[in-house]
Coordinates of C-alpha atoms in Angstrom, one line a residue:
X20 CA -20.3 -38.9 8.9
X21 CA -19.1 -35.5 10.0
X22 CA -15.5 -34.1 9.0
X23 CA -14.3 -30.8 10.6
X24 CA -11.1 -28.9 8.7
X25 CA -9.9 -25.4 9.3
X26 CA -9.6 -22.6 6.5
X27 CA -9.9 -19.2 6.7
X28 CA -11.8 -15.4 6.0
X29 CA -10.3 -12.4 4.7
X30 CA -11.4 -9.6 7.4
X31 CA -8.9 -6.1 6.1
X32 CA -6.1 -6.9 5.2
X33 CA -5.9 -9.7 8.4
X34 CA -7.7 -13.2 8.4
X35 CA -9.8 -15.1 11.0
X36 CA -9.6 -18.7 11.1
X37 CA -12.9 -20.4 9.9
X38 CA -14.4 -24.1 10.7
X39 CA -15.4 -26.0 7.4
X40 CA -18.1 -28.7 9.2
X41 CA -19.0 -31.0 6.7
X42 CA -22.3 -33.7 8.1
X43 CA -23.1 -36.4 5.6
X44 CA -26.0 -38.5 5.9
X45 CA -28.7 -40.4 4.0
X46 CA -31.5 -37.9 2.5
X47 CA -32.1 -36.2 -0.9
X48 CA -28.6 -35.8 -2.3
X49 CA -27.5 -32.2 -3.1
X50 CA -24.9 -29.9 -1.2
X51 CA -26.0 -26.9 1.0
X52 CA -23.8 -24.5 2.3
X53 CA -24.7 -21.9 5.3
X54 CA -22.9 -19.7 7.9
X55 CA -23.0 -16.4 5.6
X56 CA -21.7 -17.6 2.3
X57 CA -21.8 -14.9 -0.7
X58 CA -22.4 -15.7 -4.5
X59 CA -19.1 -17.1 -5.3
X60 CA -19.3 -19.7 -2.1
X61 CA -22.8 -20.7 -2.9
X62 CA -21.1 -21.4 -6.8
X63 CA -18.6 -23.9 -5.1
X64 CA -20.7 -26.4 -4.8
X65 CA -20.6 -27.0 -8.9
X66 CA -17.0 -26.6 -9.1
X67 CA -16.1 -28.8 -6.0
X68 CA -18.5 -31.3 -8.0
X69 CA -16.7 -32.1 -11.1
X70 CA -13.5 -31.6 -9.4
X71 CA -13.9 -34.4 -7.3
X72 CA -15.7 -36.7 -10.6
X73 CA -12.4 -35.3 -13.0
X74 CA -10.0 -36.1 -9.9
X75 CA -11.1 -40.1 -9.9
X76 CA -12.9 -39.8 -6.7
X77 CA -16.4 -40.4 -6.2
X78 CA -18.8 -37.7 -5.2
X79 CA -21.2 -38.6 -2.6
X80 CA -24.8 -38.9 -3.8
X81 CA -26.0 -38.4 -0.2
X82 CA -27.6 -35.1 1.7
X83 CA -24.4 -32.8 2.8
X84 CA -24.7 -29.8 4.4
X85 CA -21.5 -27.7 5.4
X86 CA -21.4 -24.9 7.9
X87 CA -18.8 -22.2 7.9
X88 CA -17.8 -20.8 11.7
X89 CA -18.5 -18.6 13.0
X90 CA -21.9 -18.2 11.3
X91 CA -21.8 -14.1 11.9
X92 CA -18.7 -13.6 9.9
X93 CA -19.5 -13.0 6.1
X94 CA -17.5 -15.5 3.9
X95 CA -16.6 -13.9 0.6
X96 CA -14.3 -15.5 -2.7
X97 CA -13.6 -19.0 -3.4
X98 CA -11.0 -19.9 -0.6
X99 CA -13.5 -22.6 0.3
X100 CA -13.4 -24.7 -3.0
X101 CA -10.1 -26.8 -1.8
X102 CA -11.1 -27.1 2.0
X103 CA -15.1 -28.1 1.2
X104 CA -13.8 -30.8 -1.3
X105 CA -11.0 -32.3 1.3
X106 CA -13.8 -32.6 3.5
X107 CA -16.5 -34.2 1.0
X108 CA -13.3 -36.7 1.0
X109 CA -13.2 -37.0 4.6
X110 CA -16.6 -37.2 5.2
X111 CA -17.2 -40.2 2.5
X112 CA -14.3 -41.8 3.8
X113 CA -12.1 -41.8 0.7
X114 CA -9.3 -39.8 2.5
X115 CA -8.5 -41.7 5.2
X116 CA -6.2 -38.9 7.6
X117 CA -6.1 -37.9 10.8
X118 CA -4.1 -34.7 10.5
X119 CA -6.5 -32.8 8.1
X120 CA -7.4 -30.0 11.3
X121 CA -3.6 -30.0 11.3
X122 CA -3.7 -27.6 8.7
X123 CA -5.1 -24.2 7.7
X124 CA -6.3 -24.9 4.1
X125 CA -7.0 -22.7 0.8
X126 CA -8.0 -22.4 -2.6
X127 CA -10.0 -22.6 -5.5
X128 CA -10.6 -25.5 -7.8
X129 CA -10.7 -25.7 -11.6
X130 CA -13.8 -28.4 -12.7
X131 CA -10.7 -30.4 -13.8
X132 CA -9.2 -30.5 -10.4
X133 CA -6.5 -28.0 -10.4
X134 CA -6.0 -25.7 -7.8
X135 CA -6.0 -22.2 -8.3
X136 CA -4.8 -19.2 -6.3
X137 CA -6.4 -17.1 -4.4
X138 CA -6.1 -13.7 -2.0
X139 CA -4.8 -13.1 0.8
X140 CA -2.6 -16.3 1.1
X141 CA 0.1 -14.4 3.4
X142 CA -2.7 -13.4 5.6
X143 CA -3.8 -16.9 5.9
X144 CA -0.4 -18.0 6.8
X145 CA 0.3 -15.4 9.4
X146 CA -3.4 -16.6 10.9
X147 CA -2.2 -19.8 10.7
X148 CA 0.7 -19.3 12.8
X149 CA -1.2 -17.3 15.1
X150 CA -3.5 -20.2 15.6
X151 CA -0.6 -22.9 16.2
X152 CA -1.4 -24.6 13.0
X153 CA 1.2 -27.2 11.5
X154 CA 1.3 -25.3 8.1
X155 CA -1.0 -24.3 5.7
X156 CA -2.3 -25.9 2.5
X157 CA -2.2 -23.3 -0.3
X158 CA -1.9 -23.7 -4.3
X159 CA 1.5 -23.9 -5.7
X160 CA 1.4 -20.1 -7.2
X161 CA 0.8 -18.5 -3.4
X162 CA 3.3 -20.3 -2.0
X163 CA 6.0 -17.4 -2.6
X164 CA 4.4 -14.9 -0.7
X165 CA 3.8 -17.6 2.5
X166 CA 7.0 -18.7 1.8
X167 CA 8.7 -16.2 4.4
X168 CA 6.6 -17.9 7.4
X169 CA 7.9 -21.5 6.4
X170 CA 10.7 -21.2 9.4
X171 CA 7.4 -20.5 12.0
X172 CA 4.8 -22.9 10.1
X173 CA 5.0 -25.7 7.2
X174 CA 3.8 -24.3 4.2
X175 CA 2.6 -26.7 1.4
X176 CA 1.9 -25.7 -1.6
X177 CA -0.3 -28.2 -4.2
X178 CA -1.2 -27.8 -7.9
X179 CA -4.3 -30.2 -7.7
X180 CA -6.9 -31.9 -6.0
X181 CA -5.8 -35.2 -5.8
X182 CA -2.1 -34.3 -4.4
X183 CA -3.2 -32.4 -2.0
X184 CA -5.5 -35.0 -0.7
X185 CA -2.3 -37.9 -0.9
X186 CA -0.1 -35.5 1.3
X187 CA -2.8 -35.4 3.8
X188 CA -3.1 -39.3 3.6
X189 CA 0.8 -39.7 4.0
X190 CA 0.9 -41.0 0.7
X191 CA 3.2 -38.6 -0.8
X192 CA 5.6 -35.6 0.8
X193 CA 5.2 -31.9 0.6
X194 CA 5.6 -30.9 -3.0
X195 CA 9.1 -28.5 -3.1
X196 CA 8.8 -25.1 -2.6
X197 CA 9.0 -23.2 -5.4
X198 CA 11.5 -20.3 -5.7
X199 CA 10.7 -16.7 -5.5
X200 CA 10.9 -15.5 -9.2
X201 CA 11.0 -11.7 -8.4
X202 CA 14.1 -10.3 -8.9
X203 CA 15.1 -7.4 -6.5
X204 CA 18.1 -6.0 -8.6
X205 CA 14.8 -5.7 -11.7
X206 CA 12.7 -3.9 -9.0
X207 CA 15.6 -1.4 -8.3
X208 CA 16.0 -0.5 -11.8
X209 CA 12.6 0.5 -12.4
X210 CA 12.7 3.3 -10.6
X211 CA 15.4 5.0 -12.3
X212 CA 18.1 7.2 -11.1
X213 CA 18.0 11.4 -10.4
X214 CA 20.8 11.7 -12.1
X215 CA 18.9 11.2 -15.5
X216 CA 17.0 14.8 -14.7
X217 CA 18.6 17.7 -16.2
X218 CA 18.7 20.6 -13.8
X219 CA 16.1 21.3 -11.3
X220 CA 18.9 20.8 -8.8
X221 CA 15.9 23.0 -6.2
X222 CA 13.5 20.4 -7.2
X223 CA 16.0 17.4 -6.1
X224 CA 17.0 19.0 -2.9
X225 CA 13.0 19.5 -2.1
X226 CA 12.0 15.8 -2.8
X227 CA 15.2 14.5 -0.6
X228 CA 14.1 16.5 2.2
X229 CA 10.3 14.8 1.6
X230 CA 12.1 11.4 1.4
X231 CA 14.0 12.1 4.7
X232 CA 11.3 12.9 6.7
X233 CA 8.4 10.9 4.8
X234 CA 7.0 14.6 4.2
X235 CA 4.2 15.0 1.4
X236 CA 4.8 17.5 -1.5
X237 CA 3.5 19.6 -4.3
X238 CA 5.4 20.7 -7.7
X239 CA 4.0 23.8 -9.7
X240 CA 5.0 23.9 -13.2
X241 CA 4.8 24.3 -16.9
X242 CA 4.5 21.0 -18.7
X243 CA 7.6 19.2 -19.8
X244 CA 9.4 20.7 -16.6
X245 CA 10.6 17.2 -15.3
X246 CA 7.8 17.1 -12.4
X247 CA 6.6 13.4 -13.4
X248 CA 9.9 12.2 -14.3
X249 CA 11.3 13.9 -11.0
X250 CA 8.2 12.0 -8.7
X251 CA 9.1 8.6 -10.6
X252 CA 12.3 8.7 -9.5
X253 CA 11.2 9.4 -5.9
X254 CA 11.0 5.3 -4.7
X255 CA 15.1 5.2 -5.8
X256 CA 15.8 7.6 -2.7
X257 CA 13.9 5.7 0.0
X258 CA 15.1 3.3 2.2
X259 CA 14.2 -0.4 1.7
X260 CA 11.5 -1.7 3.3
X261 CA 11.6 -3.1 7.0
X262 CA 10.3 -6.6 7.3
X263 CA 7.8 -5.3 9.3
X264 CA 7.0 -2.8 6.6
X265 CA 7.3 -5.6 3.9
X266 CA 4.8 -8.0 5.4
X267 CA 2.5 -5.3 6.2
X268 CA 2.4 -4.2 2.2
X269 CA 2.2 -7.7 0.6
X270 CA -0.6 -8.6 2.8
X271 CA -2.4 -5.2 1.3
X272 CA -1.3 -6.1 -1.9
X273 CA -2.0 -10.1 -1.4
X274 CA -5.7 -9.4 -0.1
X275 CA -6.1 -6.5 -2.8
X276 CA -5.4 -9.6 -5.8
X277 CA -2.1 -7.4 -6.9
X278 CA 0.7 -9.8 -5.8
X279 CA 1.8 -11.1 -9.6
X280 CA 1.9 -14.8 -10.1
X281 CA 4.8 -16.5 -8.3
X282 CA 6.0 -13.2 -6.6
X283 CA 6.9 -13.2 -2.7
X284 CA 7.6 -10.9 0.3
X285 CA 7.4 -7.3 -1.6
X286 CA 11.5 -5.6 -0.9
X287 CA 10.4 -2.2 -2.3
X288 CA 8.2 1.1 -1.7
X289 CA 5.3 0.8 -3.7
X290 CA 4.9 3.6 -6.0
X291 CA 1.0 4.4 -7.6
X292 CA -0.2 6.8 -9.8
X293 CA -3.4 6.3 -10.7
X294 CA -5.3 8.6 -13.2
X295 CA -7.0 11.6 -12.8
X296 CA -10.6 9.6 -13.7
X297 CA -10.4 7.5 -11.0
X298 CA -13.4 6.6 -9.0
X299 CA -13.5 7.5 -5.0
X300 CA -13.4 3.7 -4.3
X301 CA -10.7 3.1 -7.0
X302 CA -8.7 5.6 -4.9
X303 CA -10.0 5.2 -1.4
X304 CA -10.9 1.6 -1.6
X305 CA -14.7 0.3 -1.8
X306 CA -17.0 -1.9 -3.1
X307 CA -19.9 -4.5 -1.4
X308 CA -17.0 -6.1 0.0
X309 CA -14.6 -3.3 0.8
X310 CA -11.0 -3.7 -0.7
X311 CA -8.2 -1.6 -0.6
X312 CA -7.9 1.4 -3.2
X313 CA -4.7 3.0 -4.8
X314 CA -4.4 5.0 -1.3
X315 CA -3.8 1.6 0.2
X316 CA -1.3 0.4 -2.1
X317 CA 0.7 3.1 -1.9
X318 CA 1.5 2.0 2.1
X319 CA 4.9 2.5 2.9
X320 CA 5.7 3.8 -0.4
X321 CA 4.3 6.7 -2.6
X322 CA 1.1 8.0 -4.5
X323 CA 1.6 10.2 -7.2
X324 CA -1.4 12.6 -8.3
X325 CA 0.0 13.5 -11.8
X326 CA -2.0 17.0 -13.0
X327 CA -3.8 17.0 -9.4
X328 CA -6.6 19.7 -10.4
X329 CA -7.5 17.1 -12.9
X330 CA -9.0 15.3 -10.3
X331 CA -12.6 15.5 -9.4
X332 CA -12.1 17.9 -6.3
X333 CA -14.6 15.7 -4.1
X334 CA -12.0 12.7 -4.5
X335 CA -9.2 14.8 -3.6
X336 CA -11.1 16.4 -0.2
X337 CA -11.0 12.4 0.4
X338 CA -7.6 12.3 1.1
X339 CA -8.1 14.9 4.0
X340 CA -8.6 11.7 7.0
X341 CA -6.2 9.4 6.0
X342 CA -3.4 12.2 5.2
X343 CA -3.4 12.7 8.8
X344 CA -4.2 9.5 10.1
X345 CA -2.8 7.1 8.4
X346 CA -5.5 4.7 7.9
X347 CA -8.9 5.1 6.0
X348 CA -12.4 2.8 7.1
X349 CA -14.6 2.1 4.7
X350 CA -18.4 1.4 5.6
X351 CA -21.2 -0.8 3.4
X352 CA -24.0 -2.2 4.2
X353 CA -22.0 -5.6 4.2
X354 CA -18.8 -5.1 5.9
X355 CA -17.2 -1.7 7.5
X356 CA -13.0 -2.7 7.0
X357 CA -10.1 -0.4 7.7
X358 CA -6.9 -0.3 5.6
X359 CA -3.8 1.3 6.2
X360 CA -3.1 4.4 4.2
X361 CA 0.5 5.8 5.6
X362 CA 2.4 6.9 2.5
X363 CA 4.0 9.9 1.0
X364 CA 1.6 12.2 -0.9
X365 CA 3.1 13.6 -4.1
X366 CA 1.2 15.5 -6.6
X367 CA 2.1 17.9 -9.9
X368 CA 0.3 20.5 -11.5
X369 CA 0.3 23.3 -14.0
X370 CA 0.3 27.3 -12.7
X371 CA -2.7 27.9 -14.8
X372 CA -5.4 26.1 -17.0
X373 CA -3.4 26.5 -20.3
X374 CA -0.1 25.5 -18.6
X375 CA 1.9 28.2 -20.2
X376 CA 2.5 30.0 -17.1
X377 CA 6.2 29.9 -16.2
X378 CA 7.1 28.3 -19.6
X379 CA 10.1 29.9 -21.4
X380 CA 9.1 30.9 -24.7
X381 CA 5.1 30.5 -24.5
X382 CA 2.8 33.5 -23.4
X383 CA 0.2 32.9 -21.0
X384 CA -3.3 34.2 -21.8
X385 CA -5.3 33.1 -18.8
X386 CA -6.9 35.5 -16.5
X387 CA -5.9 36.0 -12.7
X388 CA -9.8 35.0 -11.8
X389 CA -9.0 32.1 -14.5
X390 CA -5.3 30.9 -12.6
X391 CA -6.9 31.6 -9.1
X392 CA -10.0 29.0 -9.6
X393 CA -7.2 26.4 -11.2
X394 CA -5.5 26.4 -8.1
X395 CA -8.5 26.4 -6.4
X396 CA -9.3 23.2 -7.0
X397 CA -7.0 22.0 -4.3
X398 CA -8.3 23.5 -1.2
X399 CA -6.7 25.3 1.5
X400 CA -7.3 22.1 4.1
X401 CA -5.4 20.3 1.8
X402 CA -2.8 22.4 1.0
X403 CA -2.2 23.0 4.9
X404 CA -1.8 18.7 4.8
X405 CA 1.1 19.2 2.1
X406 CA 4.2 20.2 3.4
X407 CA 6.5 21.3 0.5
X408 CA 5.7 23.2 -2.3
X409 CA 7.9 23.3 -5.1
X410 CA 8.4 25.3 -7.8
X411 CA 9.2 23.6 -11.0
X412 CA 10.5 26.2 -13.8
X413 CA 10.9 25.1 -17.6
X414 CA 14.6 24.3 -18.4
X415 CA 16.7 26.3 -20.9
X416 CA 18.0 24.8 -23.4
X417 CA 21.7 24.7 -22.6
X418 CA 20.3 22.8 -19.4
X419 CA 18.5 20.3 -21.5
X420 CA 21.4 19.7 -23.7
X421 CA 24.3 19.3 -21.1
X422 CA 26.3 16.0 -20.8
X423 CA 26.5 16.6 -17.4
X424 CA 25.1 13.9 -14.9
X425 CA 23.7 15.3 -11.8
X426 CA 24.1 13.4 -8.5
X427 CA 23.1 9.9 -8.0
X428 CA 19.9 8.3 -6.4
X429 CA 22.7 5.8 -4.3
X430 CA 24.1 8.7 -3.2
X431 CA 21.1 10.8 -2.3
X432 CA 19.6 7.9 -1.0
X433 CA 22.0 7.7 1.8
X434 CA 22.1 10.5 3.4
X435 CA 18.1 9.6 3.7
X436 CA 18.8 6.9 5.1
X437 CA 21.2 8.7 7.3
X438 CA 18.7 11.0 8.6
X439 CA 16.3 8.3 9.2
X440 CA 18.3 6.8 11.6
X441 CA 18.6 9.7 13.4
X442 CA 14.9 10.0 13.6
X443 CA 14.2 6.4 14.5
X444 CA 16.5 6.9 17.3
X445 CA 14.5 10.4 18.6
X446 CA 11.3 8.7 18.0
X447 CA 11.7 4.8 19.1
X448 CA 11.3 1.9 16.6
X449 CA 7.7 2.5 16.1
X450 CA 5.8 1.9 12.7
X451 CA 6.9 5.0 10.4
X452 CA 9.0 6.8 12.9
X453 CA 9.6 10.2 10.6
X454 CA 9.6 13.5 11.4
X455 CA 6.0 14.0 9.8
X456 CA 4.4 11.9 11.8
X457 CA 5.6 14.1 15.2
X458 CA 2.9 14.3 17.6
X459 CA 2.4 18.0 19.2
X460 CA 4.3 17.0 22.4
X461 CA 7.2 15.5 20.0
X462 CA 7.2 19.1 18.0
X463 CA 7.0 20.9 21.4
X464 CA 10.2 19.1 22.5
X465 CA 12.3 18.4 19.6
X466 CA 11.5 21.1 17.2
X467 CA 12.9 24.3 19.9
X468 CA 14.0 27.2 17.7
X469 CA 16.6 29.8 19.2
X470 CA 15.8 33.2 18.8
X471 CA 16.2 34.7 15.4
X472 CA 14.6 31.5 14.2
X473 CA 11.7 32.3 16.2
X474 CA 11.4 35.8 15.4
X475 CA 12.0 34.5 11.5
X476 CA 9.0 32.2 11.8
X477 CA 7.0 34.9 13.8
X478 CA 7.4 37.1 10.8
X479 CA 6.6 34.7 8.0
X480 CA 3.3 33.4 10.0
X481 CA 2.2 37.1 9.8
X482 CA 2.9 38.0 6.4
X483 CA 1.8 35.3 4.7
X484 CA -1.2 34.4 6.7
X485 CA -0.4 30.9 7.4
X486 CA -2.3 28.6 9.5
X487 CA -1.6 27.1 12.4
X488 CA -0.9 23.5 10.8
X489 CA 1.3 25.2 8.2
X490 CA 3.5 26.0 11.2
X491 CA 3.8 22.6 12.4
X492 CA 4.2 21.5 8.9
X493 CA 7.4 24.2 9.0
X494 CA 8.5 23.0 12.2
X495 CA 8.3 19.4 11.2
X496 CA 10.4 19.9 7.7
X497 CA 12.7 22.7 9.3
X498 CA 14.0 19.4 11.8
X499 CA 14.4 17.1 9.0
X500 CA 16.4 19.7 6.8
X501 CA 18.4 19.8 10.5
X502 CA 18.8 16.2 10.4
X503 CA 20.2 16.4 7.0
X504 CA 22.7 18.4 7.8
X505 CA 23.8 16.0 11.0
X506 CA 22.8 19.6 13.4
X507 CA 21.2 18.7 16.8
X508 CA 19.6 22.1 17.2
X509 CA 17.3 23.3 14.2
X510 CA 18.8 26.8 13.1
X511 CA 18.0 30.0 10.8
X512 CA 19.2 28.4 7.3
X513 CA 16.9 25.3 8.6
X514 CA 13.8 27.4 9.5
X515 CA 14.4 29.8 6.1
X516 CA 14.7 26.7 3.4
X517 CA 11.5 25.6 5.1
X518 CA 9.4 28.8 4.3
X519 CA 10.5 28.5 1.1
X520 CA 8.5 25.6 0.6
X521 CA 5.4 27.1 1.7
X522 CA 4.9 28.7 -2.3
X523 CA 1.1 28.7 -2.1
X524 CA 0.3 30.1 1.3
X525 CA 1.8 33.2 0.3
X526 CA -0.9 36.1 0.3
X527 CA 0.6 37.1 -3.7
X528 CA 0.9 34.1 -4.9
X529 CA -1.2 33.3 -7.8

């Protein structure tokens, strides 16, 4: 006997539909599985064993051999377990059904029969609407994140073995739905509010201008200055997430094994902040099977380099590509994947090895040659990649001290979003429409300066050396702090605050 379903392989962040083929036939009984399988596919064959025995169904003592197809794609995880038992069933006649290649079907099996989840479920689903499935069979604790397709395809989510295999006999009806336990007003709160930092009213005005025009920056201060408590606060300015976005990130974060148990369509900018030991695949993504690393997850959202000359300065000449890209490909000797990487670079870091430099009360004993190799560490390419440098000075005490609430993130946070429209509406509704993503032709004819601007610019791109993507990265912020302030033509006070956020490209500076 020979029973066909339909499941799936995770290829990115996007899935390809695969062809279980189950043939069953008198021989020397045992269960062989080719078409590329890895470790953990190979493994199935025990698991999908005393799940069918601990589900009361018989397991066939015949010759089986299943083929995955396409043969040259490599299948990886243990997606298969569900799909290879329902067609052990099928095969052996005990699940009499004749809408099993209705369905796109996933996940992995407990000896005991239950079924467990898996990655890239919302991949899966999207692949199954793609294909003109009738829905997808998935386990009960993906069915949140698929859930936002079950207008466009049937989405059925199962806890075992058994119930899966009565739904697809008619013997039972799709198990409910259950609800999406992530709360978005819980999300919001995490993030904090701006008006909880004292002071540093510069530092605020900086990181709205970044937010407005998705625009990547630095902060250079003494520690306990409020540059990590300023950056956390940096999701509560953005704008939500499109749904475009949204799907986009909870697929990364569904393939990547992040999504938590139960929790659907992500509604919020991802914020990462991974520390300074982290590996080059940890950030960039890797492994034998490439998967997305913390540069990934931060899509749409924001990565946070706390202490950035921490960092092993190889990993941080890593983020070069994908800083002006968007996307990073990782090659192996397996696979070669490509992720994308389109976020907001913001890192933090002392003025000198000792971090006393710029402090209030605290003298700094570190030599020039000492301070110059600390900033070092992050090289000029990269520096030239990071639009706004901020200085971030220690506070005084009557600062820290005072009652007084600055402005809130709501009300930052709209004007962001204000500006954003405006840039939308230059750029078209394309994915991440912002002013630092410009091409050259778009800076050519959206960023022209009048003439004191120009001569302004002329002057600062002489006496401080800069390069020539350091004056696109002026243009680009110059037309968002226009934008800001609701001005069609970018002026003097527009060109001037964005010099001053070009600190370390200054010939004096440290």
């Amino acid at each position: 006997m020979l029973a066909k379903l339909r499941s799936v392989a995770l290829t990115g962040i996007d899935a390809e539909e695969v062809g279980v083929e189950l043939d069953l036939s008198p021989g020397l009984p045992g269960l062989r599985i080719v078409g590329l399988p890895d470790k953990a596919v190979q493994e199935s064959v025990d698991r999908v064993r005393s799940a069918i025995r601990n589900s009361n169904y018989q397991y066939p003592v015949k010759k089986m051999v299943v083929n995955l197809a396409p043969a040259e794609i490599k299948k990886e995880g243990t997606v298969y377990d569900l799909p290879l038992a329902l067609a052990i069933l099928k095969a052996s006649e005990q699940l009499l059904s004749e809408t099993v290649q209705d369905y796109l079907i996933i996940g992995e099996l407990s000896l005991d029969g239950q079924v467990r989840p898996v990655r890239g479920a919302l991949a899966a689903a999207i692949t199954a609407r793609q294909r003109g499935a009738k829905g997808i069979i998935l386990p009960k604790e993906n069915a949140c994140e698929a859930a936002v397709l079950q207008d466009e395809v049937s989405v059925v989510a199962v806890s075992n073995l058994q119930e899966a295999a009565l739904f697809l006999a008619g013997e039972i009806p799709a198990p409910p739905m259950p609800e999406d336990v992530l709360d978005p007003e819980e999300m919001a709160e995490v993030a904090g509010c701006f008006s909880e930092v004292r002071g540093q009213n510069h530092v605020k005005r900086a990181l709205e201008v970044a937010a407005a025009g998705g625009h990547n920056a630095l902060m250079l201060g003494p520690p306990g200055s409020g540059k990590t408590m300023s950056a956390r606060r940096l999701p509560s300015i953005l704008p939500e997430l499109t749904f475009s976005e949204s799907l986009q990130t909870t697929k990364i974060y569904s393939v990547a094994g992040e999504l938590r148990p139960g929790q659907g369509l992500m509604r919020h900018r991802p914020f990462r902040s991974p520390h300074h030991s982290v590996s080059a695949p940890g950030l960039i993504g890797g492994g034998t099977y490439p998967r997305p690393g913390e540069i990934s997850l931060s899509h749409n959202g924001v990565l946070f380099l706390d202490e950035a000359p921490e960092f092993s300065r190889n990993i941080l000449e890593t983020l070069r590509q994908p800083l002006e890209d968007g996307w990073v490909t990782i090659s192996r000797a397996a696979s070669t994947q490509t992720y994308p990487a389109r976020m907001m670079l913001v890192m933090s870091m002392n003025m000198c090895p000792c971090g006393r430099l710029g402090a209030s009360a605290k003298a700094c004993h570190c030599t020039p040659q000492q301070i110059a190799a600390y900033v070092g560490k992050l090289s000029g390419p990269l520096l030239d990649r990071i639009d706004i440098h901020i200085e971030v000075p220690a506070l005084k005490y009557d600062e820290i001290r005072s009652g007084e609430k600055g402005e809130t993130s709501a009300a930052i946070r709209q004007r962001v979003v204000d500006a954003r429209k405006i840039q939308t509406e230059r750029l078209g509704k394309r994915d991440h429409a912002v002013n630092a993503s410009m091409t050259p032709s778009e800076i050519d004819k959206y960023c022209i300066l009048p003439e004191y601007a120009e001569t302004l610019l002329r002057t600062a791109v002489n006496e401080f050396g800069l390069s020539a993507r350091a004056y696109t990265r002026i243009l680009k912020v110059a037309r968002t702090i226009a934008d800001l302030a609701g001005a069609t033509d970018i002026d003097v006070p527009h060109i001037s605050e964005a010099i001053q956020y070009r600190v370390l490209d200054r010939k004096d500076s440290y």
